[in-house]
mmCIF file of C-alpha atoms in Angstrom:
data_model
loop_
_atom_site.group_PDB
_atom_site.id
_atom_site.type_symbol
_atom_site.label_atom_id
_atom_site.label_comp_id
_atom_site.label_asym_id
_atom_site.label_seq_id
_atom_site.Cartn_x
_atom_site.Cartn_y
_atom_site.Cartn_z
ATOM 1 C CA UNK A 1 106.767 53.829 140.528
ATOM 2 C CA UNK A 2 110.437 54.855 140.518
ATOM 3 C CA UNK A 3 113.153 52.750 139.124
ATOM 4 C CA UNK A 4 116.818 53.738 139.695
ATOM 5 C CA UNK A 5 119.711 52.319 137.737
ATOM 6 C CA UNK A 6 123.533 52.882 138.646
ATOM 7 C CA UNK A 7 126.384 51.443 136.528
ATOM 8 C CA UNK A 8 129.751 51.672 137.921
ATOM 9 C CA UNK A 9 133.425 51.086 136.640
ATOM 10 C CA UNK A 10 135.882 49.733 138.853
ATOM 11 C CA UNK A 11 139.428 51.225 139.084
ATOM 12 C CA UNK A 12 142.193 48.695 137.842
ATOM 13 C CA UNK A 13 143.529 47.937 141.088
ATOM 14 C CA UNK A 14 140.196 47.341 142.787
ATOM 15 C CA UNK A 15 140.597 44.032 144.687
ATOM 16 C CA UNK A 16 138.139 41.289 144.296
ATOM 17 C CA UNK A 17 137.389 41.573 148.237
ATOM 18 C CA UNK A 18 137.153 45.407 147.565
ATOM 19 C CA UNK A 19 134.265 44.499 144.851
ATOM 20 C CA UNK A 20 132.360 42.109 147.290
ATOM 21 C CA UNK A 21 132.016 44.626 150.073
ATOM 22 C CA UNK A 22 130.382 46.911 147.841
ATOM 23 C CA UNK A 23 127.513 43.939 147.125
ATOM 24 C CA UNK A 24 127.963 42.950 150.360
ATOM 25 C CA UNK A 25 127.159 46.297 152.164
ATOM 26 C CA UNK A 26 124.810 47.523 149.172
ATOM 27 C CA UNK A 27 122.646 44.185 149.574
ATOM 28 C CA UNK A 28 122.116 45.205 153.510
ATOM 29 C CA UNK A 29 120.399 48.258 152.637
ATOM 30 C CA UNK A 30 116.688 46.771 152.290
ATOM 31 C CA UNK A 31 117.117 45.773 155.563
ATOM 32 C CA UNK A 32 117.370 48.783 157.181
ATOM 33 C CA UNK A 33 115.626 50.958 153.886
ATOM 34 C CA UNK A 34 111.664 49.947 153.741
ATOM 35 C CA UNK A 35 111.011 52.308 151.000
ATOM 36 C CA UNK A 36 112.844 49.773 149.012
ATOM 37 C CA UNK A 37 110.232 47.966 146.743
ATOM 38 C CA UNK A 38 112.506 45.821 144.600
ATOM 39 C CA UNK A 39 116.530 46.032 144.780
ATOM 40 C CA UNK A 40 118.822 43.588 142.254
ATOM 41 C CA UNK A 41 122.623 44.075 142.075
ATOM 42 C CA UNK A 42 125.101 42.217 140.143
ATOM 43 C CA UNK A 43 128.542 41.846 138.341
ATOM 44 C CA UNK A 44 128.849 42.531 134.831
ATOM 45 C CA UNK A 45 129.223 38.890 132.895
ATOM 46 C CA UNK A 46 131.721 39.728 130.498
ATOM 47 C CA UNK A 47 129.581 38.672 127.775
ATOM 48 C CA UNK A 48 130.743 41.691 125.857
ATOM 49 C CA UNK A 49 133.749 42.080 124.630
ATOM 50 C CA UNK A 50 134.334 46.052 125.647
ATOM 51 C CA UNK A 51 132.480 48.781 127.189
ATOM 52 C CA UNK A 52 130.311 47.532 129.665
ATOM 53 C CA UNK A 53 130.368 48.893 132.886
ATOM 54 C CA UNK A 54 131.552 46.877 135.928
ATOM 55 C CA UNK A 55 128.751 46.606 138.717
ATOM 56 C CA UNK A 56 124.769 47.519 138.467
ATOM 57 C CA UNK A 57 122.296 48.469 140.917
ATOM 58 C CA UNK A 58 118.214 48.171 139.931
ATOM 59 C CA UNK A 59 116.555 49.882 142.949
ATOM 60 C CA UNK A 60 112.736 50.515 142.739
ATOM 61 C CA UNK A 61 110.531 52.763 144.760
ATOM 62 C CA UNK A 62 106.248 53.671 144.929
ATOM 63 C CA UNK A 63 107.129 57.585 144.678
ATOM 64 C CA UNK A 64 109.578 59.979 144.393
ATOM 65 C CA UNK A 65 109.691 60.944 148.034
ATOM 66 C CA UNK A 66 110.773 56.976 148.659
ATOM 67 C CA UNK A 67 113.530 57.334 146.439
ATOM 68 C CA UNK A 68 115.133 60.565 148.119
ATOM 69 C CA UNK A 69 114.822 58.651 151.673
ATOM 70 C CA UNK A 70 116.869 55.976 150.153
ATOM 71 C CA UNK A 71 119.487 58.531 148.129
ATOM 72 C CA UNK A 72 119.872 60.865 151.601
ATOM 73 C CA UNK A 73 120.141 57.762 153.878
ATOM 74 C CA UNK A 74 123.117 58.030 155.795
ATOM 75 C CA UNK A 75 123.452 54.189 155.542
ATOM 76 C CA UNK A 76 123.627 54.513 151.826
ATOM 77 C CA UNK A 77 126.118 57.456 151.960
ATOM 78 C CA UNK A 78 128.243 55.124 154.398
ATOM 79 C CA UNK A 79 128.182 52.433 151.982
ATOM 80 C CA UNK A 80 129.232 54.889 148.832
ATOM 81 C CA UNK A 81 131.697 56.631 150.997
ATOM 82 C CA UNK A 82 133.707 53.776 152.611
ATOM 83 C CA UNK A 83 133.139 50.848 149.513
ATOM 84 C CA UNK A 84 132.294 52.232 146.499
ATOM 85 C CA UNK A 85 134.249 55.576 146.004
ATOM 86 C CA UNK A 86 137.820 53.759 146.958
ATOM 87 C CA UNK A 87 137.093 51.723 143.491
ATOM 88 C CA UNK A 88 135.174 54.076 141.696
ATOM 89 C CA UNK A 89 136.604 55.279 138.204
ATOM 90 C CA UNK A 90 133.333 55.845 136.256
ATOM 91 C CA UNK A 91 129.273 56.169 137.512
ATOM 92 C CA UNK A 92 125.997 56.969 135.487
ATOM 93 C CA UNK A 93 122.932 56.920 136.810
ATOM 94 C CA UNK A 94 119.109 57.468 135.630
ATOM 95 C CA UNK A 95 115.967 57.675 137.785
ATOM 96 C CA UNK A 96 112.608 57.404 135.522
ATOM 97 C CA UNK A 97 109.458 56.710 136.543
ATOM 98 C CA UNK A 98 107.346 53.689 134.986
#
């Protein structure tokens, strides 16, 4: 099994209707995705007082070849394209198998 994790950082003028198309749009991608075994997303809490990032993405897949359909998609690169990199001032990533 693959698991990906994304954190993101909004820019400071990132609206909140901005921030709920990217959940919006990201949380339509197991629809049309099937290689998607398990796919959370969520706002950061503010539990912490600094230096958390803004916006996660948990995205799991049964091999590596599931997790390049889902990265090459061009539904997913629609979705980064026209939401997320408008808002975007900071990304990591990891992919890891477990």
């Amino acid at each position: 099994m693959i698991r990906h994790i994304v954190l993101l950082t909004w820019t400071d003028d990132a609206t909140d209707e901005q921030k709920a198309a990217v959940a919006k749009h990201l949380g339509e991608l197991p629809a049309v995705i099937p290689q998607l075994r398990r796919y959370d997303l969520g706002s950061d809490l503010g539990l912490a007082a600094s230096g958390n990032s803004d916006f996660a993405i948990v995205a799991e897949f049964d091999s590596v070849a599931d997790y390049e359909v889902y990265r090459d998609h061009p539904q997913h690169h629609a979705v980064i394209n026209e939401h997320i990199v408008p808002i975007k001032a900071g990304r990591a990533a990891i992919q890891y198998e477990f």
